[in-house]
Amino acid sequence: MSLACELGGGTYPRRYKLTILVLVLLVLLSLVAHRRLLNDENDSPPMDVHRSRPLLDAYEDFSAMRASDLKMRIEEMLRIKSTVSVELRELESRRQKLQSDISQYNQKIEELKQELLREQTELERLKISVEQAQVAQREAVQRNTPDLALPRTLMPSALPRKMNAVSVGVTASCEMHNCFDHSRCSLTSGFPVYLYDPDEYGVQRKGYDIDGFLKTTLKQTLGYNVHIVKEPKQACIYLVLVGEALLEQDLLRNNRYAAQEAEQQQRVTLASQVADGDSSPIDMSKLYKLPYWGGDGRNHVLLNLARRDLSSRRTNSLLRQNTMRAIVVQSSFERDQFRPNYDIIVPPILGPPGGDVWQECASMVPARRKYLLSFQGELRPSPDTSNPLDDFILEHLADMAKGSTQDQFRLQFQCVPATEQQETDSQADWTLCGTDSSRKLLLKDSTYALILPPLNQRVSSTLMLARIYEALRSGAVPVILGADELRLPYAETLDWRRAALLLPKARITELHFLLRAVQDADLLLLRRQGRLIWEKYLSSVQATVDTVIASLRDRLGIPPRPVPPVIAQSVFNSSFIPLKSDPPVGMDTEPEESLGPIEPPYASPAFRRNYTILRMQSKEAWNDWLDPFYMYPQLPFDPALPSEAKFMGSHTGFRPIGKGIGGAGKEFSEALGGNYPREQFTIVMLTYEREQVLMDSLGRLYGLPYLHKVVVVWNSPKPPLDDLRWPDIGVPVAVVRAPRNSLNNRFLPFDVIETEAVLSVDDDAHLRHDEILFGFRVWREHRDRVVGFPGRYHAWDLSSNNMWHYNSNYSCELSMVLTGAAFFHKYYMYLYSYHLPQAIRDKVDEYMNCEDIAMNFLVSHVTRKPPVKVTSRWTFRCPGCPVSLSEDDTHFQERHKCINFFSQVFGYTPLLNTQYRADSILFKTRIPHEKQKCFKYI
């Protein structure tokens, strides 16, 4: 028992301790496992509950593994991971490649769809083109007649036949039908004119010679006239310069005694001639002995031109002679000796030989000047010229000048200081007071200039015409009293009612009332027309001679000579053909609608109205267009046929929309429509050493409907590169060498331009096809205007001494359309190059700027209409092109100066404001789904 107790007491503590140790180990193991689980949860994404058990098992396995086994296991897992990563990258690369292929295939599908649309559009255009060609063929078959051939030129092959001399009575009754030989002047002859050499055949007073200045100047100016020929057998008319020693130095010399001595010497000479039995100041025997006189002087024109302010004895001695059937051209005629519609009245030659004359003119604005009416002159009538009505006129004018009124008059009937009275031969004419400069100063301050006729039976006098000349030059509107009894220069062709106030003497008591009744707009219209007449027909020797010849030609109904074009010279040698590339691909795609048929080249018909325009519109040619000296291929003023003509009688060439029924977009795109027959346009593009920009611009023109030709004006002295590849755009591209680097070359009337419509485009302009075609269609309805895209205006700046400023900001008014993207008629290219004052073209060359402003000035000056802006586009530059001249800061400063200088040259600012813009019909109109708009984007 003691042994059992002893054994039991020793074993129990050992068991108890072992149990406690096991429990502690279990608790510690649980805590360690729990901690590791918590760490795994924080370091890794949450795991699925169903996978927690294998993970615990793995940890249990890892805990039981040795370090070497664990390391191998980890390396194996890393290899697996690396392999999986490589496979994943390969799969991602394949996926991206597949996506890229899918994208390319989708893009190709879209391109094929676009190509299908383009091909369908092209097919539609080809169908329309075939229909148009069939229409043209039917028209040719129906007409079945050749074009009107010119009549055979009837050029005389012999000199005028010898005829018997005619008496003074026959001479006095001369008219064109009984004294002129029309057989020498065929309609197709071109009006050849022969000039007798003044050095050999000049007809003058015995013992004197013709004025040297006049003789030399006439020979020189006539040499520029296209009608002058050297072969007398072919001549229609023969010009003879007649006159005497013109002592104009009497008026220029300030030495009074020298003038009196010269005058006394002339009287002595005349007296000696009379004593010798020769009462003829002009040697008529020399006139009758001219080699082609033909016995009676038919078809001869006697030019008795006066210089300065000469007396009747000196300038009109032909009035007392028998000139037979010759036409007399001079400034002073007696009423019973002037033969209407046969003789010609010309003003005295007071201007330079030729050239720009705008410096002589005063500004046309403001309308009202310091003096309402002015007159300076002195009259010394002889007893046989006294007339009660004339005396009353002088008394009333003196009372009007002294009357109390707010209007100022400057009426001076005596010359102060005194002027040496010219010998008037009982002419009783008003002499001129002072000098040319002093009279000019007074007229520049006068709204009206009073013109009093000579107090005798003359229908015109040299001094009276000199007053009209000076008044028009200074912008003083002539008020011609007794106009119903007078004859004015070139009265057959010039409408003097548009340039002067013509009043009978009986209206003298209503003169003041009438002058005040003229509104400013009418006053400026009279002043503008007077300046146009003065500049074109009176201002210089060249103007006088050309006008005399043109008046005779117009009287005979012979068309003028064609205006000379500028012969285009290619920049390429004759043996060099520029390389052409394929039609451009990937350029700016056009809208999906068809824009027009593809037509073969069709040049505008030229010179169709040669024999009718001056018969039906002679007044317009002389008074509005102001160029009766040349015949133009076409004019922007040619009349349009009535609407019925498109379908009855004169339908050839017309392309009405829907064959006359009309229609929306589809029918609209199939025909040109409008009020004129079919036509095309030419693009003129000026470029200077920007080959790639030019090639891109040319490429964008591929497939443009109604395009006839592209003329590239190569302004650079360097020729194009030999390997430059010119795009094939479906129409000819003429690359023309410019005579020199000048922006004026943009408007040279090259002979390769064969259409009326010209689209002037900068080489960096970026226009869509639909915009170009819309502008072309709008221009066809406004053929006399500039029609284009970028609008600008001239702004009045009160803060800079009241000057004009050029403004390109957005505005609801505009007055110019830049010719960097604009349509205009080729006629204006002739006017710009041949008739615009040279000072303006020189200013363009000086600044290398402003040629577009000059063209806008010219067109507005001729038409008195503003330009037409189309679409909402305000700029037209290519966004990625190199910097152009207009980017320079001085560009705008120069344009400010140009506007003010051009206004000074024109005498006023012809630009007119407009608040109008042209957009397409149906552009914002809701139309049925089955219809198409005329232009989708315009």
Tab-separated table of C-alpha atoms in Angstrom, residues 301-537:
chain	number	residue	atom	x	y	z
A	301	VAL	CA	-10.160	115.198	-143.835
A	302	LEU	CA	-8.602	118.600	-143.150
A	303	LEU	CA	-7.265	118.876	-139.599
A	304	ASN	CA	-7.198	122.557	-138.672
A	305	LEU	CA	-6.379	122.153	-134.985
A	306	ALA	CA	-5.938	125.119	-132.683
A	307	ARG	CA	-3.455	125.394	-129.844
A	308	ARG	CA	-4.029	127.691	-126.889
A	309	ASP	CA	-6.492	130.601	-127.215
A	310	LEU	CA	-6.170	131.734	-130.815
A	311	SER	CA	-8.255	134.246	-132.681
A	312	SER	CA	-10.634	133.397	-135.464
A	313	ARG	CA	-8.323	134.912	-138.064
A	314	ARG	CA	-5.620	132.464	-137.154
A	315	THR	CA	-7.586	129.286	-136.634
A	316	ASN	CA	-10.601	129.445	-138.896
A	317	SER	CA	-9.314	130.758	-142.180
A	318	LEU	CA	-10.675	127.631	-143.887
A	319	LEU	CA	-14.170	129.035	-143.421
A	320	ARG	CA	-13.620	131.495	-146.198
A	321	GLN	CA	-12.220	128.920	-148.611
A	322	ASN	CA	-13.630	126.325	-150.934
A	323	THR	CA	-12.642	123.018	-149.351
A	324	MET	CA	-14.749	121.146	-151.919
A	325	ARG	CA	-15.809	117.710	-150.706
A	326	ALA	CA	-13.214	117.483	-147.943
A	327	ILE	CA	-14.372	117.124	-144.340
A	328	VAL	CA	-13.217	119.999	-142.148
A	329	VAL	CA	-12.182	119.335	-138.550
A	330	GLN	CA	-11.691	122.470	-136.448
A	331	SER	CA	-12.986	124.263	-133.386
A	332	SER	CA	-14.791	127.323	-134.754
A	333	PHE	CA	-17.530	127.405	-137.382
A	334	GLU	CA	-19.978	129.956	-138.662
A	335	ARG	CA	-23.584	128.886	-138.750
A	336	ASP	CA	-23.995	129.016	-142.541
A	337	GLN	CA	-20.695	127.245	-143.161
A	338	PHE	CA	-20.937	124.290	-140.775
A	339	ARG	CA	-22.202	121.157	-142.465
A	340	PRO	CA	-24.035	118.984	-139.855
A	341	ASN	CA	-23.034	115.315	-139.733
A	342	TYR	CA	-20.201	116.075	-142.101
A	343	ASP	CA	-17.769	118.526	-140.550
A	344	ILE	CA	-16.486	117.814	-137.042
A	345	ILE	CA	-16.037	120.257	-134.165
A	346	VAL	CA	-13.056	119.581	-131.908
A	347	PRO	CA	-11.832	121.550	-128.899
A	348	PRO	CA	-8.453	123.271	-129.032
A	349	ILE	CA	-5.455	121.167	-128.082
A	350	LEU	CA	-4.563	122.411	-124.614
A	351	GLY	CA	-3.131	119.283	-123.043
A	352	PRO	CA	0.040	117.209	-123.283
A	353	PRO	CA	0.790	114.752	-126.100
A	354	GLY	CA	-0.524	111.813	-124.028
A	355	GLY	CA	-0.067	109.784	-120.885
A	356	ASP	CA	-1.678	110.115	-117.470
A	357	VAL	CA	-3.603	113.363	-117.030
A	358	TRP	CA	-5.266	112.784	-113.664
A	359	GLN	CA	-2.855	115.190	-111.960
A	360	GLU	CA	-4.537	118.049	-113.835
A	361	CYS	CA	-7.949	117.273	-112.353
A	362	ALA	CA	-9.480	118.426	-109.110
A	363	SER	CA	-11.231	116.150	-106.648
A	364	MET	CA	-14.912	115.572	-107.403
A	365	VAL	CA	-15.935	115.761	-103.773
A	366	PRO	CA	-17.452	117.530	-101.944
A	367	ALA	CA	-20.382	118.218	-104.240
A	368	ARG	CA	-20.817	121.883	-103.231
A	369	ARG	CA	-17.885	124.231	-103.509
A	370	LYS	CA	-17.167	127.780	-102.375
A	371	TYR	CA	-18.784	129.501	-105.359
A	372	LEU	CA	-22.089	128.374	-106.783
A	373	LEU	CA	-21.332	129.942	-110.185
A	374	SER	CA	-18.261	131.613	-111.638
A	375	PHE	CA	-17.296	133.392	-114.831
A	376	GLN	CA	-14.314	135.475	-115.893
A	377	GLY	CA	-14.171	137.137	-119.277
A	378	GLU	CA	-14.194	140.332	-121.211
A	379	LEU	CA	-16.211	141.186	-124.294
A	380	ARG	CA	-15.554	143.963	-126.799
A	381	PRO	CA	-18.438	143.643	-129.246
A	382	SER	CA	-18.463	145.471	-132.505
A	383	PRO	CA	-21.492	147.588	-133.451
A	384	ASP	CA	-22.884	144.962	-135.815
A	385	THR	CA	-23.068	142.307	-133.074
A	386	SER	CA	-25.239	144.214	-130.606
A	387	ASN	CA	-28.333	142.275	-129.503
A	388	PRO	CA	-30.984	143.364	-126.966
A	389	LEU	CA	-31.286	139.853	-125.488
A	390	ASP	CA	-27.550	139.625	-124.979
A	391	ASP	CA	-27.545	143.007	-123.261
A	392	PHE	CA	-30.339	141.847	-120.952
A	393	ILE	CA	-28.416	138.679	-120.107
A	394	LEU	CA	-25.364	140.655	-119.040
A	395	GLU	CA	-27.481	143.015	-116.932
A	396	HIS	CA	-29.267	140.133	-115.221
A	397	LEU	CA	-26.014	138.317	-114.467
A	398	ALA	CA	-24.576	141.471	-112.939
A	399	ASP	CA	-27.677	141.903	-110.776
A	400	MET	CA	-27.565	138.238	-109.720
A	401	ALA	CA	-23.964	138.618	-108.572
A	402	LYS	CA	-24.889	141.677	-106.495
A	403	GLY	CA	-28.042	140.143	-105.046
A	404	SER	CA	-28.392	139.194	-101.389
A	405	THR	CA	-28.288	135.434	-101.120
A	406	GLN	CA	-26.413	132.815	-99.161
A	407	ASP	CA	-24.893	131.550	-102.420
A	408	GLN	CA	-21.640	133.108	-103.531
A	409	PHE	CA	-21.090	134.072	-107.149
A	410	ARG	CA	-17.866	135.060	-108.865
A	411	LEU	CA	-18.969	136.812	-112.056
A	412	GLN	CA	-16.313	139.074	-113.550
A	413	PHE	CA	-17.021	140.727	-116.914
A	414	GLN	CA	-13.809	142.710	-117.073
A	415	CYS	CA	-10.344	141.260	-116.757
A	416	VAL	CA	-8.501	142.628	-113.735
A	417	PRO	CA	-5.625	143.004	-114.260
A	418	ALA	CA	-6.257	143.884	-117.880
A	419	THR	CA	-5.548	141.229	-120.502
A	420	GLU	CA	-4.235	142.170	-123.907
A	421	GLN	CA	-7.221	141.865	-126.230
A	422	GLN	CA	-6.727	139.441	-129.085
A	423	GLU	CA	-7.641	140.356	-132.612
A	424	THR	CA	-11.131	138.873	-132.927
A	425	ASP	CA	-12.009	139.793	-136.507
A	426	SER	CA	-15.461	141.084	-135.387
A	427	GLN	CA	-16.011	137.795	-133.590
A	428	ALA	CA	-17.278	139.456	-130.414
A	429	ASP	CA	-16.133	136.523	-128.318
A	430	TRP	CA	-15.316	136.403	-124.632
A	431	THR	CA	-11.613	136.467	-123.975
A	432	LEU	CA	-10.026	134.519	-121.131
A	433	CYS	CA	-8.836	136.474	-118.116
A	434	GLY	CA	-5.608	135.788	-116.297
A	435	THR	CA	-3.446	132.735	-116.763
A	436	ASP	CA	-4.253	129.047	-117.005
A	437	SER	CA	-3.181	128.575	-113.380
A	438	SER	CA	-5.319	131.408	-112.034
A	439	ARG	CA	-8.375	130.198	-113.950
A	440	LYS	CA	-7.799	126.656	-112.675
A	441	LEU	CA	-7.754	127.853	-109.063
A	442	LEU	CA	-11.065	129.641	-109.503
A	443	LEU	CA	-12.738	126.708	-111.264
A	444	LYS	CA	-11.642	124.287	-108.545
A	445	ASP	CA	-13.625	126.432	-106.098
A	446	SER	CA	-16.685	126.650	-108.377
A	447	THR	CA	-19.627	124.292	-108.414
A	448	TYR	CA	-20.740	125.525	-111.851
A	449	ALA	CA	-18.901	127.372	-114.621
A	450	LEU	CA	-20.910	129.693	-116.821
A	451	ILE	CA	-20.235	129.353	-120.565
A	452	LEU	CA	-21.408	132.337	-122.637
A	453	PRO	CA	-21.555	131.951	-126.425
A	454	PRO	CA	-19.992	134.446	-128.830
A	455	LEU	CA	-22.308	137.277	-129.752
A	456	ASN	CA	-22.539	136.523	-133.448
A	457	GLN	CA	-23.629	133.819	-135.845
A	458	ARG	CA	-21.019	131.239	-134.903
A	459	VAL	CA	-22.104	127.747	-133.855
A	460	SER	CA	-18.821	127.271	-131.995
A	461	SER	CA	-15.672	129.192	-131.200
A	462	THR	CA	-12.218	128.297	-129.982
A	463	LEU	CA	-12.472	130.389	-126.826
A	464	MET	CA	-15.852	128.937	-125.873
A	465	LEU	CA	-14.575	125.372	-126.297
A	466	ALA	CA	-11.481	126.265	-124.305
A	467	ARG	CA	-13.760	127.332	-121.421
A	468	ILE	CA	-15.621	124.016	-121.592
A	469	TYR	CA	-12.296	122.177	-121.619
A	470	GLU	CA	-11.055	124.003	-118.520
A	471	ALA	CA	-14.362	123.599	-116.670
A	472	LEU	CA	-14.473	119.832	-117.193
A	473	ARG	CA	-10.832	119.501	-116.184
A	474	SER	CA	-11.454	121.252	-112.859
A	475	GLY	CA	-14.766	119.573	-112.099
A	476	ALA	CA	-16.902	122.702	-112.501
A	477	VAL	CA	-20.120	121.645	-114.228
A	478	PRO	CA	-20.496	123.742	-117.412
A	479	VAL	CA	-23.681	125.787	-117.662
A	480	ILE	CA	-23.867	126.509	-121.400
A	481	LEU	CA	-26.177	129.393	-122.164
A	482	GLY	CA	-27.663	129.488	-125.646
A	483	ALA	CA	-26.948	125.788	-126.143
A	484	ASP	CA	-29.846	125.498	-128.609
A	485	GLU	CA	-27.908	127.711	-131.018
A	486	LEU	CA	-24.505	126.094	-130.529
A	487	ARG	CA	-22.692	122.953	-131.615
A	488	LEU	CA	-20.586	121.057	-129.098
A	489	PRO	CA	-17.581	118.799	-129.821
A	490	TYR	CA	-18.360	115.301	-131.123
A	491	ALA	CA	-22.094	115.949	-130.719
A	492	GLU	CA	-22.882	112.935	-132.930
A	493	THR	CA	-21.600	110.516	-130.310
A	494	LEU	CA	-21.208	112.309	-126.961
A	495	ASP	CA	-24.297	112.984	-124.852
A	496	TRP	CA	-23.492	116.413	-123.441
A	497	ARG	CA	-26.708	116.494	-121.421
A	498	ARG	CA	-25.057	114.064	-119.014
A	499	ALA	CA	-22.034	116.329	-118.443
A	500	ALA	CA	-23.367	119.885	-118.651
A	501	LEU	CA	-26.500	121.960	-118.135
A	502	LEU	CA	-27.703	123.103	-121.559
A	503	LEU	CA	-29.999	126.147	-121.386
A	504	PRO	CA	-31.491	128.535	-123.926
A	505	LYS	CA	-30.801	132.210	-123.380
A	506	ALA	CA	-34.411	132.795	-122.419
A	507	ARG	CA	-33.854	130.795	-119.203
A	508	ILE	CA	-31.440	133.343	-117.797
A	509	THR	CA	-33.989	134.625	-115.274
A	510	GLU	CA	-34.465	131.068	-113.935
A	511	LEU	CA	-30.786	130.230	-113.805
A	512	HIS	CA	-30.327	130.595	-110.050
A	513	PHE	CA	-33.448	128.577	-109.298
A	514	LEU	CA	-32.317	125.758	-111.580
A	515	LEU	CA	-28.809	125.585	-110.103
A	516	ARG	CA	-30.227	125.287	-106.604
A	517	ALA	CA	-32.659	122.558	-107.730
A	518	VAL	CA	-29.885	120.154	-108.730
A	519	GLN	CA	-29.342	117.629	-105.944
A	520	ASP	CA	-25.909	116.519	-104.808
A	521	ALA	CA	-26.275	113.057	-106.360
A	522	ASP	CA	-27.114	114.552	-109.779
A	523	LEU	CA	-24.403	117.159	-109.404
A	524	LEU	CA	-21.740	114.537	-108.744
A	525	LEU	CA	-23.082	112.451	-111.617
A	526	LEU	CA	-22.667	115.431	-113.962
A	527	ARG	CA	-19.169	116.086	-112.618
A	528	ARG	CA	-18.126	112.443	-112.942
A	529	GLN	CA	-19.397	112.182	-116.517
A	530	GLY	CA	-17.681	115.434	-117.440
A	531	ARG	CA	-14.362	114.173	-116.148
A	532	LEU	CA	-14.757	110.884	-118.015
A	533	ILE	CA	-15.401	112.772	-121.264
A	534	TRP	CA	-12.474	115.106	-120.642
A	535	GLU	CA	-10.017	112.316	-119.839
A	536	LYS	CA	-11.044	110.088	-122.729
A	537	TYR	CA	-11.680	112.517	-125.585
